[in-house]
């Protein structure tokens, strides 16, 4: 029970395949009490159904991470429902479909702005509001990908957004360290999810990993979730500003 008595907010559940949901299951198993956000009315019912399957009617909040008044309302709601917060999981990203195929070169100004607003700035926007609730210290984990560091064809503007996300992890870790709040990135290998299906050639990415990664397979959602639980728990108390790879070793390769 690594998270016994801890209260956490999970941002980014769309369905049962979502990485955020995998992490929620892991955190619940380890004794955490959870609250969730969902993006818009469309996702209210499926996310409510999933959340309620954990028992105890977890608090749920409508949250588009680009909407500041809505973000304020979410954290006001978390304060009222939970009292405080021990951890936050950031698992949201978005880019226009046309920016995730072909070359990076034609990326539009609006596509760039949108991808970085939803996928990168949102971490800072959430951390600003979560930190005052983390009065006993806390842990923030953001989902990232290797395309932040190396060129992954067709990942394009999302790679730039993840680079900004990882830099934000480091700056937030520096600012929040004195308040005993740790901030880390978790870089997952490819996992079949709704967001992943928006990246053209995603299935090929999975095949390459299977052939080349040291473990000769793709990572499983439960493995990503277990690593997230570690980063959220006191077992990682000395780690902040880090990006932990959970990718069957793929990122160590030079060729
Ligand atoms: P997912 O299930 O589709 O989750 C993505 C979530 O982001 C969805 O709940 C989505 O809601 C939400 N979202 C998008 N725009 C939003 C906005 N403006 N406000 C609030 N929420 C918004 O896909 P996933 O693969 O689990 O993605 C979770 C995180 O893991 C992302 O940061 C992704 O980049 C990262 N990651 C994924 C992989 C992978 O291979 N799957 C690998 C490494 C890292 P809607 O469905 O309504 O858009």
mmCIF file of N, CA and C in Angstrom, residues 89-171:
data_model
loop_
_atom_site.group_PDB
_atom_site.id
_atom_site.type_symbol
_atom_site.label_atom_id
_atom_site.label_comp_id
_atom_site.label_asym_id
_atom_site.label_seq_id
_atom_site.Cartn_x
_atom_site.Cartn_y
_atom_site.Cartn_z
ATOM 1 N N UNK A 89 -1.580 13.726 -11.391
ATOM 2 C CA UNK A 89 -1.111 13.048 -12.611
ATOM 3 C C UNK A 89 -1.570 13.859 -13.820
ATOM 4 N N UNK A 90 -0.616 14.276 -14.639
ATOM 5 C CA UNK A 90 -0.905 15.024 -15.868
ATOM 6 C C UNK A 90 -0.716 14.062 -17.044
ATOM 7 N N UNK A 91 -1.820 13.719 -17.707
ATOM 8 C CA UNK A 91 -1.741 12.784 -18.850
ATOM 9 C C UNK A 91 -2.629 13.300 -19.971
ATOM 10 N N UNK A 92 -2.351 14.533 -20.409
ATOM 11 C CA UNK A 92 -3.127 15.122 -21.504
ATOM 12 C C UNK A 92 -2.204 15.642 -22.591
ATOM 13 N N UNK A 93 -2.648 15.492 -23.804
ATOM 14 C CA UNK A 93 -1.900 16.017 -24.949
ATOM 15 C C UNK A 93 -2.869 16.133 -26.114
ATOM 16 N N UNK A 94 -2.610 17.109 -26.965
ATOM 17 C CA UNK A 94 -3.427 17.238 -28.176
ATOM 18 C C UNK A 94 -2.662 18.000 -29.246
ATOM 19 N N UNK A 95 -2.778 17.509 -30.480
ATOM 20 C CA UNK A 95 -2.310 18.271 -31.649
ATOM 21 C C UNK A 95 -3.272 17.954 -32.782
ATOM 22 N N UNK A 96 -3.394 18.892 -33.731
ATOM 23 C CA UNK A 96 -4.265 18.647 -34.873
ATOM 24 C C UNK A 96 -3.746 17.433 -35.633
ATOM 25 N N UNK A 97 -4.676 16.632 -36.113
ATOM 26 C CA UNK A 97 -4.297 15.408 -36.829
ATOM 27 C C UNK A 97 -3.325 15.706 -37.978
ATOM 28 N N UNK A 98 -3.581 16.795 -38.707
ATOM 29 C CA UNK A 98 -2.728 17.095 -39.872
ATOM 30 C C UNK A 98 -1.304 17.490 -39.470
ATOM 31 N N UNK A 99 -1.106 17.836 -38.197
ATOM 32 C CA UNK A 99 0.254 18.182 -37.740
ATOM 33 C C UNK A 99 1.018 16.912 -37.334
ATOM 34 N N UNK A 100 0.324 15.770 -37.292
ATOM 35 C CA UNK A 100 0.958 14.516 -36.865
ATOM 36 C C UNK A 100 1.114 13.547 -38.033
ATOM 37 N N UNK A 101 1.221 14.109 -39.237
ATOM 38 C CA UNK A 101 1.523 13.277 -40.409
ATOM 39 C C UNK A 101 2.458 14.081 -41.296
ATOM 40 N N UNK A 102 3.191 13.413 -42.149
ATOM 41 C CA UNK A 102 4.114 14.122 -43.037
ATOM 42 C C UNK A 102 5.234 14.791 -42.266
ATOM 43 N N UNK A 103 5.621 15.998 -42.764
ATOM 44 C CA UNK A 103 6.788 16.675 -42.189
ATOM 45 C C UNK A 103 6.426 17.643 -41.068
ATOM 46 N N UNK A 104 7.446 18.004 -40.295
ATOM 47 C CA UNK A 104 7.292 19.025 -39.250
ATOM 48 C C UNK A 104 7.276 20.423 -39.883
ATOM 49 N N UNK A 105 8.015 20.561 -40.991
ATOM 50 C CA UNK A 105 8.226 21.883 -41.619
ATOM 51 C C UNK A 105 6.940 22.691 -41.829
ATOM 52 N N UNK A 106 5.843 22.108 -42.324
ATOM 53 C CA UNK A 106 4.655 22.937 -42.565
ATOM 54 C C UNK A 106 3.803 23.259 -41.324
ATOM 55 N N UNK A 107 4.282 22.904 -40.141
ATOM 56 C CA UNK A 107 3.489 23.165 -38.924
ATOM 57 C C UNK A 107 2.969 24.607 -38.908
ATOM 58 N N UNK A 108 1.687 24.774 -38.659
ATOM 59 C CA UNK A 108 1.092 26.118 -38.659
ATOM 60 C C UNK A 108 1.293 26.796 -37.303
ATOM 61 N N UNK A 109 1.210 28.119 -37.312
ATOM 62 C CA UNK A 109 1.342 28.874 -36.057
ATOM 63 C C UNK A 109 0.255 28.440 -35.068
ATOM 64 N N UNK A 110 -0.978 28.300 -35.593
ATOM 65 C CA UNK A 110 -2.100 27.928 -34.729
ATOM 66 C C UNK A 110 -1.946 26.488 -34.210
ATOM 67 N N UNK A 111 -1.465 25.593 -35.098
ATOM 68 C CA UNK A 111 -1.257 24.202 -34.681
ATOM 69 C C UNK A 111 -0.189 24.104 -33.605
ATOM 70 N N UNK A 112 0.857 24.892 -33.758
ATOM 71 C CA UNK A 112 1.954 24.923 -32.779
ATOM 72 C C UNK A 112 1.441 25.452 -31.443
ATOM 73 N N UNK A 113 0.689 26.566 -31.524
ATOM 74 C CA UNK A 113 0.164 27.194 -30.304
ATOM 75 C C UNK A 113 -0.753 26.222 -29.545
ATOM 76 N N UNK A 114 -1.634 25.578 -30.303
ATOM 77 C CA UNK A 114 -2.608 24.671 -29.690
ATOM 78 C C UNK A 114 -1.904 23.478 -29.027
ATOM 79 N N UNK A 115 -0.974 22.871 -29.756
ATOM 80 C CA UNK A 115 -0.274 21.686 -29.221
ATOM 81 C C UNK A 115 0.479 22.036 -27.937
ATOM 82 N N UNK A 116 1.147 23.205 -27.951
ATOM 83 C CA UNK A 116 1.934 23.556 -26.760
ATOM 84 C C UNK A 116 1.054 24.025 -25.611
ATOM 85 N N UNK A 117 -0.076 24.643 -25.931
ATOM 86 C CA UNK A 117 -0.990 25.087 -24.871
ATOM 87 C C UNK A 117 -1.568 23.871 -24.136
ATOM 88 N N UNK A 118 -2.142 22.942 -24.914
ATOM 89 C CA UNK A 118 -2.793 21.773 -24.292
ATOM 90 C C UNK A 118 -1.759 20.831 -23.662
ATOM 91 N N UNK A 119 -0.655 20.591 -24.356
ATOM 92 C CA UNK A 119 0.231 19.489 -23.974
ATOM 93 C C UNK A 119 1.375 19.923 -23.062
ATOM 94 N N UNK A 120 1.728 21.216 -23.072
ATOM 95 C CA UNK A 120 2.886 21.662 -22.281
ATOM 96 C C UNK A 120 2.480 22.668 -21.211
ATOM 97 N N UNK A 121 1.894 23.808 -21.632
ATOM 98 C CA UNK A 121 1.574 24.841 -20.637
ATOM 99 C C UNK A 121 0.616 24.310 -19.560
ATOM 100 N N UNK A 122 -0.227 23.381 -19.954
ATOM 101 C CA UNK A 122 -1.219 22.852 -19.010
ATOM 102 C C UNK A 122 -0.573 22.319 -17.727
ATOM 103 N N UNK A 123 0.642 21.805 -17.819
ATOM 104 C CA UNK A 123 1.295 21.289 -16.606
ATOM 105 C C UNK A 123 1.531 22.434 -15.615
ATOM 106 N N UNK A 124 1.999 23.566 -16.136
ATOM 107 C CA UNK A 124 2.255 24.728 -15.270
ATOM 108 C C UNK A 124 0.935 25.256 -14.704
ATOM 109 N N UNK A 125 -0.086 25.320 -15.566
ATOM 110 C CA UNK A 125 -1.393 25.819 -15.121
ATOM 111 C C UNK A 125 -1.950 24.934 -13.999
ATOM 112 N N UNK A 126 -1.782 23.632 -14.129
ATOM 113 C CA UNK A 126 -2.276 22.704 -13.092
ATOM 114 C C UNK A 126 -1.415 22.808 -11.829
ATOM 115 N N UNK A 127 -0.091 22.883 -12.010
ATOM 116 C CA UNK A 127 0.816 22.929 -10.856
ATOM 117 C C UNK A 127 0.576 24.193 -10.025
ATOM 118 N N UNK A 128 0.306 25.332 -10.702
ATOM 119 C CA UNK A 128 0.036 26.587 -9.975
ATOM 120 C C UNK A 128 -1.111 26.415 -8.998
ATOM 121 N N UNK A 129 -2.116 25.659 -9.431
ATOM 122 C CA UNK A 129 -3.331 25.516 -8.617
ATOM 123 C C UNK A 129 -3.250 24.336 -7.653
ATOM 124 N N UNK A 130 -2.447 23.328 -8.012
ATOM 125 C CA UNK A 130 -2.328 22.149 -7.134
ATOM 126 C C UNK A 130 -1.411 22.455 -5.943
ATOM 127 N N UNK A 131 -0.350 23.235 -6.182
ATOM 128 C CA UNK A 131 0.666 23.447 -5.140
ATOM 129 C C UNK A 131 0.073 23.988 -3.824
ATOM 130 N N UNK A 132 -0.837 24.976 -3.870
ATOM 131 C CA UNK A 132 -1.375 25.473 -2.591
ATOM 132 C C UNK A 132 -2.152 24.414 -1.805
ATOM 133 N N UNK A 133 -2.613 23.351 -2.500
ATOM 134 C CA UNK A 133 -3.348 22.288 -1.793
ATOM 135 C C UNK A 133 -2.397 21.221 -1.239
ATOM 136 N N UNK A 134 -1.130 21.275 -1.681
ATOM 137 C CA UNK A 134 -0.148 20.261 -1.256
ATOM 138 C C UNK A 134 0.613 20.781 -0.032
ATOM 139 N N UNK A 135 -0.125 20.984 1.032
ATOM 140 C CA UNK A 135 0.475 21.634 2.199
ATOM 141 C C UNK A 135 1.489 20.747 2.930
ATOM 142 N N UNK A 136 1.399 19.445 2.706
ATOM 143 C CA UNK A 136 2.337 18.508 3.353
ATOM 144 C C UNK A 136 3.403 18.041 2.360
ATOM 145 N N UNK A 137 3.605 18.778 1.280
ATOM 146 C CA UNK A 137 4.464 18.314 0.191
ATOM 147 C C UNK A 137 3.630 17.521 -0.799
ATOM 148 N N UNK A 138 4.263 17.059 -1.869
ATOM 149 C CA UNK A 138 3.476 16.309 -2.858
ATOM 150 C C UNK A 138 4.320 15.821 -4.010
ATOM 151 N N UNK A 139 3.636 15.179 -4.946
ATOM 152 C CA UNK A 139 4.329 14.640 -6.120
ATOM 153 C C UNK A 139 3.461 14.882 -7.356
ATOM 154 N N UNK A 140 4.099 15.408 -8.396
ATOM 155 C CA UNK A 140 3.413 15.647 -9.669
ATOM 156 C C UNK A 140 4.128 14.828 -10.733
ATOM 157 N N UNK A 141 3.350 14.073 -11.503
ATOM 158 C CA UNK A 141 3.941 13.264 -12.580
ATOM 159 C C UNK A 141 3.282 13.630 -13.902
ATOM 160 N N UNK A 142 4.107 13.887 -14.920
ATOM 161 C CA UNK A 142 3.592 14.245 -16.251
ATOM 162 C C UNK A 142 4.043 13.205 -17.268
ATOM 163 N N UNK A 143 3.115 12.797 -18.117
ATOM 164 C CA UNK A 143 3.425 11.784 -19.134
ATOM 165 C C UNK A 143 4.121 12.425 -20.334
ATOM 166 N N UNK A 144 5.254 11.827 -20.735
ATOM 167 C CA UNK A 144 5.988 12.361 -21.869
ATOM 168 C C UNK A 144 6.437 11.228 -22.793
ATOM 169 N N UNK A 145 7.177 11.598 -23.838
ATOM 170 C CA UNK A 145 7.600 10.592 -24.823
ATOM 171 C C UNK A 145 8.966 10.978 -25.404
ATOM 172 N N UNK A 146 9.689 9.964 -25.831
ATOM 173 C CA UNK A 146 11.047 10.068 -26.377
ATOM 174 C C UNK A 146 11.175 11.079 -27.531
ATOM 175 N N UNK A 147 10.063 11.321 -28.242
ATOM 176 C CA UNK A 147 10.063 12.315 -29.324
ATOM 177 C C UNK A 147 10.409 13.715 -28.844
ATOM 178 N N UNK A 148 10.468 13.930 -27.515
ATOM 179 C CA UNK A 148 10.924 15.206 -26.950
ATOM 180 C C UNK A 148 12.407 15.394 -27.190
ATOM 181 N N UNK A 149 13.115 14.272 -27.274
ATOM 182 C CA UNK A 149 14.572 14.314 -27.234
ATOM 183 C C UNK A 149 15.188 13.999 -28.595
ATOM 184 N N UNK A 150 14.585 13.054 -29.292
ATOM 185 C CA UNK A 150 15.075 12.625 -30.606
ATOM 186 C C UNK A 150 13.951 12.749 -31.623
ATOM 187 N N UNK A 151 14.356 12.814 -32.899
ATOM 188 C CA UNK A 151 13.346 12.928 -33.962
ATOM 189 C C UNK A 151 12.655 11.583 -34.156
ATOM 190 N N UNK A 152 11.354 11.581 -33.973
ATOM 191 C CA UNK A 152 10.524 10.419 -34.300
ATOM 192 C C UNK A 152 9.660 10.884 -35.471
ATOM 193 N N UNK A 153 9.929 10.387 -36.693
ATOM 194 C CA UNK A 153 9.178 10.884 -37.846
ATOM 195 C C UNK A 153 7.668 10.878 -37.585
ATOM 196 N N UNK A 154 7.029 11.979 -37.945
ATOM 197 C CA UNK A 154 5.581 12.216 -37.848
ATOM 198 C C UNK A 154 5.097 12.593 -36.442
ATOM 199 N N UNK A 155 5.957 12.485 -35.438
ATOM 200 C CA UNK A 155 5.544 12.932 -34.101
ATOM 201 C C UNK A 155 5.558 14.475 -34.063
ATOM 202 N N UNK A 156 6.453 15.051 -34.884
ATOM 203 C CA UNK A 156 6.427 16.478 -35.241
ATOM 204 C C UNK A 156 6.190 17.436 -34.074
ATOM 205 N N UNK A 157 5.129 18.247 -34.166
ATOM 206 C CA UNK A 157 4.920 19.311 -33.177
ATOM 207 C C UNK A 157 4.715 18.740 -31.777
ATOM 208 N N UNK A 158 4.277 17.488 -31.700
ATOM 209 C CA UNK A 158 4.100 16.888 -30.372
ATOM 210 C C UNK A 158 5.465 16.651 -29.717
ATOM 211 N N UNK A 159 6.492 16.377 -30.528
ATOM 212 C CA UNK A 159 7.848 16.243 -29.991
ATOM 213 C C UNK A 159 8.318 17.561 -29.387
ATOM 214 N N UNK A 160 8.007 18.662 -30.078
ATOM 215 C CA UNK A 160 8.386 19.986 -29.569
ATOM 216 C C UNK A 160 7.602 20.276 -28.280
ATOM 217 N N UNK A 161 6.327 19.888 -28.284
ATOM 218 C CA UNK A 161 5.500 20.107 -27.080
ATOM 219 C C UNK A 161 6.031 19.287 -25.904
ATOM 220 N N UNK A 162 6.465 18.063 -26.173
ATOM 221 C CA UNK A 162 6.986 17.222 -25.076
ATOM 222 C C UNK A 162 8.333 17.755 -24.574
ATOM 223 N N UNK A 163 9.141 18.359 -25.495
ATOM 224 C CA UNK A 163 10.402 18.966 -25.056
ATOM 225 C C UNK A 163 10.088 20.114 -24.093
ATOM 226 N N UNK A 164 9.072 20.918 -24.425
ATOM 227 C CA UNK A 164 8.668 22.029 -23.546
ATOM 228 C C UNK A 164 8.104 21.485 -22.227
ATOM 229 N N UNK A 165 7.393 20.380 -22.324
ATOM 230 C CA UNK A 165 6.839 19.761 -21.103
ATOM 231 C C UNK A 165 7.971 19.308 -20.179
ATOM 232 N N UNK A 166 8.987 18.655 -20.765
ATOM 233 C CA UNK A 166 10.088 18.145 -19.940
ATOM 234 C C UNK A 166 10.901 19.293 -19.324
ATOM 235 N N UNK A 167 11.079 20.385 -20.088
ATOM 236 C CA UNK A 167 11.768 21.553 -19.522
ATOM 237 C C UNK A 167 10.917 22.148 -18.400
ATOM 238 N N UNK A 168 9.590 22.156 -18.593
ATOM 239 C CA UNK A 168 8.695 22.675 -17.544
ATOM 240 C C UNK A 168 8.814 21.828 -16.277
ATOM 241 N N UNK A 169 8.940 20.507 -16.461
ATOM 242 C CA UNK A 169 9.117 19.605 -15.300
ATOM 243 C C UNK A 169 10.319 20.072 -14.473
ATOM 244 N N UNK A 170 11.422 20.397 -15.163
ATOM 245 C CA UNK A 170 12.637 20.793 -14.438
ATOM 246 C C UNK A 170 12.454 22.143 -13.728
ATOM 247 N N UNK A 171 11.873 23.121 -14.434
ATOM 248 C CA UNK A 171 11.697 24.442 -13.800
ATOM 249 C C UNK A 171 10.704 24.379 -12.646
#
